[in-house]
Coordinates of C-alpha atoms and ligand atoms in Angstrom, one line a residue:
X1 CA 95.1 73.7 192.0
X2 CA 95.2 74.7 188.3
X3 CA 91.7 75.6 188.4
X4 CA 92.9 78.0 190.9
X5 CA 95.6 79.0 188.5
X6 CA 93.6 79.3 185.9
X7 CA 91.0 81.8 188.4
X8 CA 94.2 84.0 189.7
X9 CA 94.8 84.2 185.4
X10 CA 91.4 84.8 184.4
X11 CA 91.5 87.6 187.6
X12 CA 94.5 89.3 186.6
X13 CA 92.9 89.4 183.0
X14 CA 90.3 91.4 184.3
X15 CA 91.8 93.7 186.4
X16 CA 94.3 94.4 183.4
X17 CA 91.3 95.4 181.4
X18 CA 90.0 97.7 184.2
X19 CA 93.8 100.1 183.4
X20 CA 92.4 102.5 181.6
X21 CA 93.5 106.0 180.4
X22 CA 93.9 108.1 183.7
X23 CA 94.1 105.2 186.6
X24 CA 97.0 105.7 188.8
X25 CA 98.9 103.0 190.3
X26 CA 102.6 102.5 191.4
X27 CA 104.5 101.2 188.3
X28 CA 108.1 100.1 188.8
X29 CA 110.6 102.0 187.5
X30 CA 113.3 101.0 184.9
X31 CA 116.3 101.3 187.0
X32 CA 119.8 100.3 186.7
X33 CA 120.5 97.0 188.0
X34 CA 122.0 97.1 191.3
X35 CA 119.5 99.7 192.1
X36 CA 116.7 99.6 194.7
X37 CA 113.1 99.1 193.0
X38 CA 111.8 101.8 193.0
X39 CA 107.8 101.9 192.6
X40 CA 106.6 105.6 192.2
X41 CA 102.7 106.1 191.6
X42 CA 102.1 106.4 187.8
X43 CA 99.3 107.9 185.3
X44 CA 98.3 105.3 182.8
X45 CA 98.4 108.0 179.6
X46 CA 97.5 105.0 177.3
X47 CA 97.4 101.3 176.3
X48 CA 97.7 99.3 173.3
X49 CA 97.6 95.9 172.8
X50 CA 99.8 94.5 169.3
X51 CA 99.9 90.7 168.6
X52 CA 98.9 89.9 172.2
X53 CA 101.6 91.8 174.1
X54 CA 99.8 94.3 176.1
X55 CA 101.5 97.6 176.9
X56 CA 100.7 100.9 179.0
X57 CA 102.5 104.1 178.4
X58 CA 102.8 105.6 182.1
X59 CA 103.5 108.9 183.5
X60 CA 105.4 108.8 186.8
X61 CA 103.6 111.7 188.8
X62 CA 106.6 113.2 190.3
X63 CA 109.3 112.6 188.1
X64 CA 109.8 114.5 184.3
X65 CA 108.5 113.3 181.5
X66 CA 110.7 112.4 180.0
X67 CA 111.0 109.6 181.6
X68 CA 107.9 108.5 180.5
X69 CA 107.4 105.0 179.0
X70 CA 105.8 102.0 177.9
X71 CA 105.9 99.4 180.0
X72 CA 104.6 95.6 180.6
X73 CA 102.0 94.6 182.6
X74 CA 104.4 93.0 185.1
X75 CA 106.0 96.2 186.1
X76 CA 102.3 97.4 187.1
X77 CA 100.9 96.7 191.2
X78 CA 97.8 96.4 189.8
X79 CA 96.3 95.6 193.5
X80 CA 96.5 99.1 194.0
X81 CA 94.6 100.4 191.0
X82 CA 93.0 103.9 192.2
X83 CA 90.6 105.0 188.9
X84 CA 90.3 108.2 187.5
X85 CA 88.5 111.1 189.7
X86 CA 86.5 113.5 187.1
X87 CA 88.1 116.2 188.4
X88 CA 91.4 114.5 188.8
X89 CA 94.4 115.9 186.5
X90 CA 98.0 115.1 186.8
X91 CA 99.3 117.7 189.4
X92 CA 100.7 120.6 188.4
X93 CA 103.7 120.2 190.7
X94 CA 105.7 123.6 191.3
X95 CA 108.9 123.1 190.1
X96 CA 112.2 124.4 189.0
X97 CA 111.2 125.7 185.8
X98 CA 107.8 127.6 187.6
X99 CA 108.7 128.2 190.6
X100 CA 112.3 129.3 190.4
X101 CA 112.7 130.8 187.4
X102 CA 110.3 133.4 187.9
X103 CA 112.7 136.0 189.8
X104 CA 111.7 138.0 192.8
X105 CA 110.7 141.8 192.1
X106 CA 114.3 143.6 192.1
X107 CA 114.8 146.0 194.7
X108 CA 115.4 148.9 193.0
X109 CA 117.1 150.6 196.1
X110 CA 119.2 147.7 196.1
X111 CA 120.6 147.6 192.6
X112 CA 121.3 151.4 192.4
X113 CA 123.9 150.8 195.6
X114 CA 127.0 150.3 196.1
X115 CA 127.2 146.5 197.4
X116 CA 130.1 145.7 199.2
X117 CA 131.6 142.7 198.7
X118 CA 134.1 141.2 201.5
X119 CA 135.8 137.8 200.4
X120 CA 136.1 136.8 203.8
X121 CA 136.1 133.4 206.0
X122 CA 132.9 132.9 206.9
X123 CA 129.4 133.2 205.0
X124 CA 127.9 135.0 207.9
X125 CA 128.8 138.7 208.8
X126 CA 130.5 139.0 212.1
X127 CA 131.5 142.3 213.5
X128 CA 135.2 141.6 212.8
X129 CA 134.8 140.5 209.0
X130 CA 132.5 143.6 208.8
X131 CA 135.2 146.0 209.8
X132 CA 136.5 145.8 206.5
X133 CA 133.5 146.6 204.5
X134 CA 132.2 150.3 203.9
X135 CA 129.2 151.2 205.2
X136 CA 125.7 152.0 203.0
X137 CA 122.7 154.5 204.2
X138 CA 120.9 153.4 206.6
X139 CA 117.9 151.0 205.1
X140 CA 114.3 150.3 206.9
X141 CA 113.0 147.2 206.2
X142 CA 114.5 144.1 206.2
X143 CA 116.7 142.3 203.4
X144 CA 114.0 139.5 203.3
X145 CA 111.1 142.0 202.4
X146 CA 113.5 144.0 200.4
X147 CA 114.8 141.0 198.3
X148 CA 111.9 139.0 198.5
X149 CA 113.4 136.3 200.3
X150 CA 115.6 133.7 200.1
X151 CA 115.9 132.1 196.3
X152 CA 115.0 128.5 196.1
X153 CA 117.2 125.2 195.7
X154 CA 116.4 124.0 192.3
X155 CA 114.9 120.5 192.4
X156 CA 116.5 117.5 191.2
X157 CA 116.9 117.4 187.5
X158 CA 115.1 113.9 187.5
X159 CA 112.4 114.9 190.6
X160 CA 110.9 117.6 188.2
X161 CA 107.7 119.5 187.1
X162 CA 105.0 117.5 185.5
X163 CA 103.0 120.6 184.1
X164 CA 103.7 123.9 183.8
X165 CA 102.5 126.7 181.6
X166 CA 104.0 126.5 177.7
X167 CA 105.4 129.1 175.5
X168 CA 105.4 128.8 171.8
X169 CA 108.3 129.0 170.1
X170 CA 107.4 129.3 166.2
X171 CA 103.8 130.8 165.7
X172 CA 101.6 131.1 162.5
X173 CA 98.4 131.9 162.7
X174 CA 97.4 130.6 159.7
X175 CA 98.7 126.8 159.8
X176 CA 97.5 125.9 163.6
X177 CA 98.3 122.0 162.9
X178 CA 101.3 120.0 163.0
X179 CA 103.2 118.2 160.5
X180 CA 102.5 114.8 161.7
X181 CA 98.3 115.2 161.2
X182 CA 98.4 116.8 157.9
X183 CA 97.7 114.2 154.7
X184 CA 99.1 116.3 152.3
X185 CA 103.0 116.0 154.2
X186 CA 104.7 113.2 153.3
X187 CA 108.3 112.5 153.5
X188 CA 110.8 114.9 151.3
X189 CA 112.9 113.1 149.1
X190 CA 114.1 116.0 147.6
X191 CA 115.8 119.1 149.6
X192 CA 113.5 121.9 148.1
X193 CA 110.0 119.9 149.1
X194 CA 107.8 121.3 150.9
X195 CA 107.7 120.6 154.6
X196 CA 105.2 123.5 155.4
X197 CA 101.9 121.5 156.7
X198 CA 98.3 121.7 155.1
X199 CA 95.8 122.3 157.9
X200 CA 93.6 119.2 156.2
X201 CA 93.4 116.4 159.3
X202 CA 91.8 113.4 160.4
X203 CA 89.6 113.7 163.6
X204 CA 91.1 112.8 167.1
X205 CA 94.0 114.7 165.9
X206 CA 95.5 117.2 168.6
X207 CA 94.4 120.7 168.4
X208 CA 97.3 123.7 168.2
X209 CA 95.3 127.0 168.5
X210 CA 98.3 128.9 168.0
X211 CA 97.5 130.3 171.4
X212 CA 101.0 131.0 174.1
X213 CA 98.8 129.4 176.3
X214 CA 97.9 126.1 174.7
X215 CA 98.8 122.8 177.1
X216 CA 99.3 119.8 176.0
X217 CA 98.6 118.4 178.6
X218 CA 95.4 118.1 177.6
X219 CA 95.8 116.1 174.8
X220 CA 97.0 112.8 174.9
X221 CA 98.6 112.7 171.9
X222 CA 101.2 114.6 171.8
X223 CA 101.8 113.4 175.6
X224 CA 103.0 110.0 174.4
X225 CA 106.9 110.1 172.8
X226 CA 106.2 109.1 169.0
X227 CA 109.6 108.8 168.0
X228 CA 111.2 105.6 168.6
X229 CA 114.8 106.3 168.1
X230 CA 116.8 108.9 165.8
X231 CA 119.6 108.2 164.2
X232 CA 121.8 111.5 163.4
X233 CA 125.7 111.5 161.8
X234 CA 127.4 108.6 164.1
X235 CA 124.8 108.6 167.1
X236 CA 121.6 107.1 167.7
X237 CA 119.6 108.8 170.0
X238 CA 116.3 107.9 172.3
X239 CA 114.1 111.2 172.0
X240 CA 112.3 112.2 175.2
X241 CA 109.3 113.9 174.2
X242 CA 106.6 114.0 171.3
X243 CA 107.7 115.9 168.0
X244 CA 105.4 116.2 165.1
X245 CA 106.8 114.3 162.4
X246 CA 104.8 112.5 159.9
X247 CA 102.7 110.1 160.8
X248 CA 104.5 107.5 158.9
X249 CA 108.1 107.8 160.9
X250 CA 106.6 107.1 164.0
X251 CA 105.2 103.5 163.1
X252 CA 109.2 103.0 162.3
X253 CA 112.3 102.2 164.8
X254 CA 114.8 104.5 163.7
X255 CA 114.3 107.6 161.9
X256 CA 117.3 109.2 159.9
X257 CA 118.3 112.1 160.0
X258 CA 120.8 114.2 157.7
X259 CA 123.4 115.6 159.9
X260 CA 124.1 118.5 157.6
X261 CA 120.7 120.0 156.6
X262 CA 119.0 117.7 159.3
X263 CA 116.1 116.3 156.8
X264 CA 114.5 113.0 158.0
X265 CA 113.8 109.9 156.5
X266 CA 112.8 106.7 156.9
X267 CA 115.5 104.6 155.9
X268 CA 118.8 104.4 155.5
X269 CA 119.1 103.2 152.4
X270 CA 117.1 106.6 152.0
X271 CA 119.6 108.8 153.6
X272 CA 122.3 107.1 151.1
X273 CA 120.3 107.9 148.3
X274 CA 120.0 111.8 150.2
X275 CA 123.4 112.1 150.4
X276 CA 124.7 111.7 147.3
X277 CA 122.9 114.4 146.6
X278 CA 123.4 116.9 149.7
X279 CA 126.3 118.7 149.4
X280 CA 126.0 120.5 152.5
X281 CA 128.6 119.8 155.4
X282 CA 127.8 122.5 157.5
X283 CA 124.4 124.1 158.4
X284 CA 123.5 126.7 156.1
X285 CA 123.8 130.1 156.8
X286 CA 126.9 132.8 158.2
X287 CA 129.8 130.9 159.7
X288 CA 130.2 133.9 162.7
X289 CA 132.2 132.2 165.3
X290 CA 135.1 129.9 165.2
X291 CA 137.8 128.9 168.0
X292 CA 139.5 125.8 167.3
X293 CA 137.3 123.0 166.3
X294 CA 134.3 124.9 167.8
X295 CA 131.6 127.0 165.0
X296 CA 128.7 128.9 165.3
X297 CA 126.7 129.4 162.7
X298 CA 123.6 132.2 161.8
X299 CA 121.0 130.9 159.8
X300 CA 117.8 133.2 159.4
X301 CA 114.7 131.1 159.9
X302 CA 113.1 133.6 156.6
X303 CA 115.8 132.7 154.6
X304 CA 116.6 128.8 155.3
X305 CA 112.8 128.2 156.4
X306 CA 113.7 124.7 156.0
X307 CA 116.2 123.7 157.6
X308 CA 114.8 125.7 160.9
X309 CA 111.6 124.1 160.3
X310 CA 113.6 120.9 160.4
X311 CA 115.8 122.1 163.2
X312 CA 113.0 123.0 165.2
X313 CA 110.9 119.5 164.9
X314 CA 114.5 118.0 165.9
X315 CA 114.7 119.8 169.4
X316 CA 111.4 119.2 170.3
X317 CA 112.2 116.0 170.7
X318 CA 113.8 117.2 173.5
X319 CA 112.1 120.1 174.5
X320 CA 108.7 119.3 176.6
X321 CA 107.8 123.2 177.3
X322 CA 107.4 124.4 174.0
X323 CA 104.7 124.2 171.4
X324 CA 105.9 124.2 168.3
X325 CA 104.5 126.2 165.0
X326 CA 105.8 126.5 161.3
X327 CA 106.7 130.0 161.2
X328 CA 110.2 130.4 161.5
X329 CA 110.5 133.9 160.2
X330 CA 110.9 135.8 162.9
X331 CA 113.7 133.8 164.6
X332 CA 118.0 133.4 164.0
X333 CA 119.3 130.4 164.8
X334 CA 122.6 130.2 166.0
X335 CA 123.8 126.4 165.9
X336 CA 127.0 125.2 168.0
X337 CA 129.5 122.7 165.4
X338 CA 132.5 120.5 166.3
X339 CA 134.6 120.4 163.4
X340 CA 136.4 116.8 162.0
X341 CA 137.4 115.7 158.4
X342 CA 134.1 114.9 158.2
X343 CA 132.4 118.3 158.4
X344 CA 130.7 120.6 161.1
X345 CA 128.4 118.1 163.4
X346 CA 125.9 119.5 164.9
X347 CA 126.1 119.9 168.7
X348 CA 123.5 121.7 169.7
X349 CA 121.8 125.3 169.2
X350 CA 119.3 128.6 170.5
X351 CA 117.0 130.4 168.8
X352 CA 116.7 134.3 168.8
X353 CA 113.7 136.7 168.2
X354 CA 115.0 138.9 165.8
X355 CA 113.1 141.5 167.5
X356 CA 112.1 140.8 171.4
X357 CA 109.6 143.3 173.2
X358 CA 111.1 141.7 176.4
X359 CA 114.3 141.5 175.3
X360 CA 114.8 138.1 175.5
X361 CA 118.2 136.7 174.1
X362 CA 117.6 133.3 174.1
X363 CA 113.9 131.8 172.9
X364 CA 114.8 128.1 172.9
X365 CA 118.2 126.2 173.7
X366 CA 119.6 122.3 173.2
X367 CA 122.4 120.5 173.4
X368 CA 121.5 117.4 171.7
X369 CA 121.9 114.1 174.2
X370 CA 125.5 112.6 173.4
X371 CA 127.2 116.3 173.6
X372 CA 125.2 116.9 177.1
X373 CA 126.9 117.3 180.4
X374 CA 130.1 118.3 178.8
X375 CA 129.8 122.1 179.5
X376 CA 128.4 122.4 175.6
X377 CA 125.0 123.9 177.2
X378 CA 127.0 126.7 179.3
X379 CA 129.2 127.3 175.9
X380 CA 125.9 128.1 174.2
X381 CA 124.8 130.4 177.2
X382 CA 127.9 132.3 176.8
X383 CA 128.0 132.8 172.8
X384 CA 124.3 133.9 173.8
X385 CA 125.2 136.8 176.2
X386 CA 128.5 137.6 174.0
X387 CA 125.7 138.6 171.7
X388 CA 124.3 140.7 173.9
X389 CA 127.1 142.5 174.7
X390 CA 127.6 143.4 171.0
X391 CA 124.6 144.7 170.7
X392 CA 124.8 146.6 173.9
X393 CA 121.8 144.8 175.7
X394 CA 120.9 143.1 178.8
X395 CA 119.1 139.7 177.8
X396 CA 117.4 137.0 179.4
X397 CA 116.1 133.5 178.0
X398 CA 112.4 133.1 177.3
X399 CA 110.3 131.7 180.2
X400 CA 109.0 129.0 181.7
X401 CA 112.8 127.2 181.7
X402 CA 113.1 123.3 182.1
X403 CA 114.5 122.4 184.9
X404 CA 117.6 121.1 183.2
X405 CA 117.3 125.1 181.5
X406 CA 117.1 126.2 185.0
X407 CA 120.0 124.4 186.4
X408 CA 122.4 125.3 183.7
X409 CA 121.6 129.4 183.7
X410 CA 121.8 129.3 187.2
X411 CA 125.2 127.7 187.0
X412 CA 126.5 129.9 184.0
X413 CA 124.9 133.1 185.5
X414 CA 126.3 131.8 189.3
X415 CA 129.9 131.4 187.8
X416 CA 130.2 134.6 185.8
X417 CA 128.9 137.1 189.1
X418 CA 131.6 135.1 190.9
X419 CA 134.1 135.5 188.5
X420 CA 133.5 139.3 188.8
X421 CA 133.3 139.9 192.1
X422 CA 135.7 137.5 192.7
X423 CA 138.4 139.7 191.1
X424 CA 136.9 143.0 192.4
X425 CA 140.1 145.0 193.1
X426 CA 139.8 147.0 195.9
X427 CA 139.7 150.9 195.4
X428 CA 142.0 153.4 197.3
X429 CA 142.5 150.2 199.8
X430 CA 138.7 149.8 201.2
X431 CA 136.9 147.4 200.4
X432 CA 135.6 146.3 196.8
X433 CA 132.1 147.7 196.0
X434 CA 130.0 147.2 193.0
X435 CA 126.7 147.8 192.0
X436 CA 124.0 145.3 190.7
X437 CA 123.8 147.4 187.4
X438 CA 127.5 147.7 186.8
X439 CA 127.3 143.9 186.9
X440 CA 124.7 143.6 184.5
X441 CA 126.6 146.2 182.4
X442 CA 129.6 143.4 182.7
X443 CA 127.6 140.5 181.7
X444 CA 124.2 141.5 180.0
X445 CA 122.9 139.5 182.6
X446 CA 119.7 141.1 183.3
X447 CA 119.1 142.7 186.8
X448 CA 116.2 139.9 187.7
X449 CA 118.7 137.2 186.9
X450 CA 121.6 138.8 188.9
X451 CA 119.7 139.3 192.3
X452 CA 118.2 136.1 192.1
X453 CA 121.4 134.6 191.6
X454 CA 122.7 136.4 194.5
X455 CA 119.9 135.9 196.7
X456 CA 120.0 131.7 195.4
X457 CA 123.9 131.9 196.4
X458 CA 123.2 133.1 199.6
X459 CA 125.6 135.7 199.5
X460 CA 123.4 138.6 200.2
X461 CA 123.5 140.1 203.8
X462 CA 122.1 142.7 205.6
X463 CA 124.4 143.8 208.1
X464 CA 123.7 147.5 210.5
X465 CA 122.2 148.9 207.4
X466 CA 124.0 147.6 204.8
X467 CA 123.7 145.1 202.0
X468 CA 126.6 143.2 202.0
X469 CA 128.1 140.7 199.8
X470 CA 129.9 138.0 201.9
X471 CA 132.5 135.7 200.0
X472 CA 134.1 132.7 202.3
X473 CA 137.3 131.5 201.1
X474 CA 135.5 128.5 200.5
X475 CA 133.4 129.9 198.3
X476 CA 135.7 131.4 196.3
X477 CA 138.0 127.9 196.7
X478 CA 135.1 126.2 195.0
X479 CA 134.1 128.8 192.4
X480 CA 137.6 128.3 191.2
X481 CA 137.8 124.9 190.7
X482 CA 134.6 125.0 189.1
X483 CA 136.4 127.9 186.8
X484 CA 139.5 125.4 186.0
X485 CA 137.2 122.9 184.6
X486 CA 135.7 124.8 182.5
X487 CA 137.9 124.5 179.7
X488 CA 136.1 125.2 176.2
X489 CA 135.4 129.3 176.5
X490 CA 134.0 132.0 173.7
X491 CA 136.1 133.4 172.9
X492 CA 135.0 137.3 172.4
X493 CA 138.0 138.3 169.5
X494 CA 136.7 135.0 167.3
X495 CA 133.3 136.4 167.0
X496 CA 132.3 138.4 163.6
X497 CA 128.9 139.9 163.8
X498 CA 127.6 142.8 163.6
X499 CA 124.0 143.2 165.2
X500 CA 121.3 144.0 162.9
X501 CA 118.8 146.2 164.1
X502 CA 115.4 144.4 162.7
X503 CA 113.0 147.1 164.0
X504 CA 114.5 149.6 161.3
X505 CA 114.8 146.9 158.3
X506 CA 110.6 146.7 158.7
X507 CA 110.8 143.3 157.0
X508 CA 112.5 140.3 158.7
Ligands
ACO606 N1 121.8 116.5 185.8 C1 122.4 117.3 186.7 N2 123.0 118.4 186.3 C2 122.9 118.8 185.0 C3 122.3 117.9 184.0 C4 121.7 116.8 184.5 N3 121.1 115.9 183.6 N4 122.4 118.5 182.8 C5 123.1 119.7 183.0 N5 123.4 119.8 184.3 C6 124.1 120.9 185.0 C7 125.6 120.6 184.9 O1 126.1 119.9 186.0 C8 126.2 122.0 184.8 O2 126.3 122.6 186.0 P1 127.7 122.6 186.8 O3 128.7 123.0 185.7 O4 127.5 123.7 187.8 O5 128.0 121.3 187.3 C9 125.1 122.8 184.1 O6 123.9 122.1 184.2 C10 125.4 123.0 182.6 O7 125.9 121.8 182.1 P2 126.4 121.8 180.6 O8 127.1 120.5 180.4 O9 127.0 123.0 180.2 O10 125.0 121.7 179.8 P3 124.5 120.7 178.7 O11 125.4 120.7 177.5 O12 124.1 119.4 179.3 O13 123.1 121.5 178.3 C11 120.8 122.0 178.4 C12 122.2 122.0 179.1 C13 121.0 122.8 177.1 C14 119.7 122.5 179.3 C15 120.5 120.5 178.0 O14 120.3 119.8 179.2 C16 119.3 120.3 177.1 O15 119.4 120.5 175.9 N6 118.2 119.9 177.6 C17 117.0 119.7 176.9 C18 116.4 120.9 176.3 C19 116.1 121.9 177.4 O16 115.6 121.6 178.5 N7 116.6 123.2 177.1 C20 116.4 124.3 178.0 C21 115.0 124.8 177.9 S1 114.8 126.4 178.6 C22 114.9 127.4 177.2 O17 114.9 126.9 176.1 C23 115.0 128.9 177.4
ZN607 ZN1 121.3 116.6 153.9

């Protein structure tokens, strides 16, 4: 009996050894108690084995990951081991962030008319509902080839991609390696040291090119979250993706981080010592925006290089899509405050090309965990298009989106085409018409964005030649109680800014 025991131990001990790097097998998921297990299959991305306690940091295939984690060997079904295939490679599920935010060709035919729009009972177009609405010339093909076809659900925020193509966010050709694999960067004690990397590093390092096209996926490093937990102002915070901070912060359980000019250390006797000497209680920068306790601030990634450079290695934490490099020249950053005795806290940010060949508006957005949910991340998508509208622009944000990205443009840019068609007066008593441009005029929302928002709403019909916008009263019911509880708005008359036009100054 105990030899048997002692076999079954000795067995188990074997298989364990057999989880390597890129063996799949159905891991159970940390749920909330009360929840059903849950056993999805998993990636083993590594192991590591410290005083005896052996650990695998797992991938679950279909799920984000940021919900990635280390876990025990007793959460693993190890009788179901499947080992790596050469050519195997985590899929590279279609998701949200690929799939749907990659809008359909606009019609131009389409966005040049007239669409009617008839807030009536129903979502489908009877004869009766349509005796209201004006009639449009004659069209020949139908609205699905015209449109593209229908737009698709977003998936679940949890259920997302697990690889899609990255966009980099800060690129310098010249320093292709991150912070976190360069000797030469240590932690800053002072404000004014360096934080720019030195491309010295030790081998099995990962490997930036600089290149848009980079993956990470590729590398296992910077697949596996480094950062154990951050502690920022009064919140500690679990980050949910890698971020290249040095080397020695990641061997630590909380890194510290300066709410004000957002440097990092690793102590908190540290950030004491750093605060008795950091006078700032704001971000740095143009105080442009403020309603209530709500700020934005400008800061110019040329002039406050580091601070963005900080600012940047901070979201990444929570940004999986985007590589990140050290030159923060050519960006603005406009970072979101809530305002208390204490000073302006951070609550979350985008970045800005300060010149965009395709005229993006927003390169990179967060709302940093505690503020999230609370409409903060649709407060920061409106400040964003109140910029466009200043300077007199239709703007999109920079592609691929996350699928939390996706979800909360879709529900700012679903709420504000609502709101204006909603309150379409009629003219001359027919029915309301407007045309996809004027509404882009209205809410430098570009053209792309507002069909697929339409087509994603449903709300597009073709009807005896006509393109018709159909609004149920349910609809309309919904959209404004979704309006009421939006409470915090910009507030157009508290912004001060005047656009700068960068092409013309030559030199960011
Ligand atoms: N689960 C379900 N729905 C969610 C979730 C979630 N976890 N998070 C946001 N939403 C929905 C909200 O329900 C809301 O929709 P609704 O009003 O129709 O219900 C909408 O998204 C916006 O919610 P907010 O509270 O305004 O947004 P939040 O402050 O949470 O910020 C953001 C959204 C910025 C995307 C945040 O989740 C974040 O920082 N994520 C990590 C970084 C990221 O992915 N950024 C976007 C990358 S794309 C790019 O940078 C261009
Ligand atoms: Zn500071």
């Amino acid at each position: 009996m105990a030899d048997d025991k002692e076999n079954k131990k000795i067995g188990l001990k074997t298989t364990l050894d057999m989880v390597v790097e890129g063996c799949r097998l159905p891991v159970k998921m940390s749920i909330l108690p009360n929840e059903e297990e849950e056993w999805p299959l998993a990636e083993i991305l590594s192991r590591k084995e410290e005083k005896g306690k052996l650990e695998f940091y797992v991938h679950y295939i279909d799920f984000n990951k940021r919900l990635d984690e280390w876990v025990l060997p007793d959460r693993l079904r190890v009788e179901e081991l499947q080992f790596p295939r050469k050519d195997q490679k985590t899929p590279q599920k279609q998701t949200s962030s690929a799939a749907n935010s990659r809008p359909t060709t606009p019609d131009r035919e389409l966005q040049e008319k007239k669409t009617t729009v008839d807030r009536s009972e129903s979502d489908s177009p009877s004869p009766s509902l349509l005796s209201k609405k004006l009639s449009l010339p004659e069209q020949t093909s139908s609205p699905a080839a015209k449109l593209g076809g229908q737009g698709q659900t977003p998936q679940s925020q949890t259920k997302s991609n697990a690889g899609r193509k990255r966009k980099a966010i800060f690129l310098d050709e010249k320093q292709d390696l991150p912070p976190a694999y360069c000797n030469s960067l240590s932690l800053q004690d002072s404000q004014d040291a360096p934080a720019t990397p030195q491309p010295s590093a030790p081998p099995q390092q990962p490997r930036q090119t600089g290149s848009m096209s980079s993956s990470h996926d590729e590398n296992i490093i910077t697949r596996i979250k480094n950062i154990e937990t951050i502690e920022l102002g009064k919140y500690r915070i679990k980050p949910w993706y890698f971020s290249p901070y040095p080397p020695e912060l990641t061997t630590i359980s909380i890194v510290f981080i300066c709410e004000f000019c957002l440097k990092y250390v690793k102590s908190r006797k540290c950030l004491e010592r750093h605060r008795t000497k950091c006078t700032l209680r704001h971000p740095p920068g143009n105080e442009i925006y403020r309603k209530s306790t709500i700020s934005f601030f400008e800061i110019d990634g040329r002039k406050n290089k580091m601070y963005s450079q900080n600012l940047c290695l901070l979201a990444k934490l929570f940004l999986d899509h985007k590589t990140l490099y050290y030159d923060t020249d050519p960006f603005l950053f406009y970072v979101m405050t809530e305002y208390d005795i204490k000073g302006f806290h951070i609550v979350g940010f985008f970045s800005k090309e300060k010149e965009s060949t395709e005229d993006y508006n927003v390169a990179c957005i967060l709302t940093l965990p505690p503020y999230q949910r609370k409409g903060y991340g649709k407060l920061l998508i409106e400040f964003s298009y109140e910029l466009s509208k200043f300077e007199g622009k239709t703007g999109s944000p920079e592609k691929p989106l996350s699928d939390l990205g996706l979800l909360s443009y879709r529900s700012y840019w679903s709420q504000t085409i609502l709101e204006i068609l909603v309150n379409l007066k009629p003219e001359n008593g027919e029915r309301p018409q407007i045309t996809i441009n004027e509404i882009c005029e209205l809410t430098s929302i570009r053209k792309e964005d507002v069909i697929s928002t339409l087509q994603h709403l449903n709300l597009i019909n073709y009807y005896k030649g006509q393109y018709i916008i159909t609004l149920s009263q349910e609809s309309i019911d919904t959209h404004n109680r979704a309006m009421a509880k939006r409470k915090i708005r910009i507030d157009a008359k508290c912004l001060h800014w005047t656009p700068k036009d960068w092409a013309k100054r030559g030199k960011w």
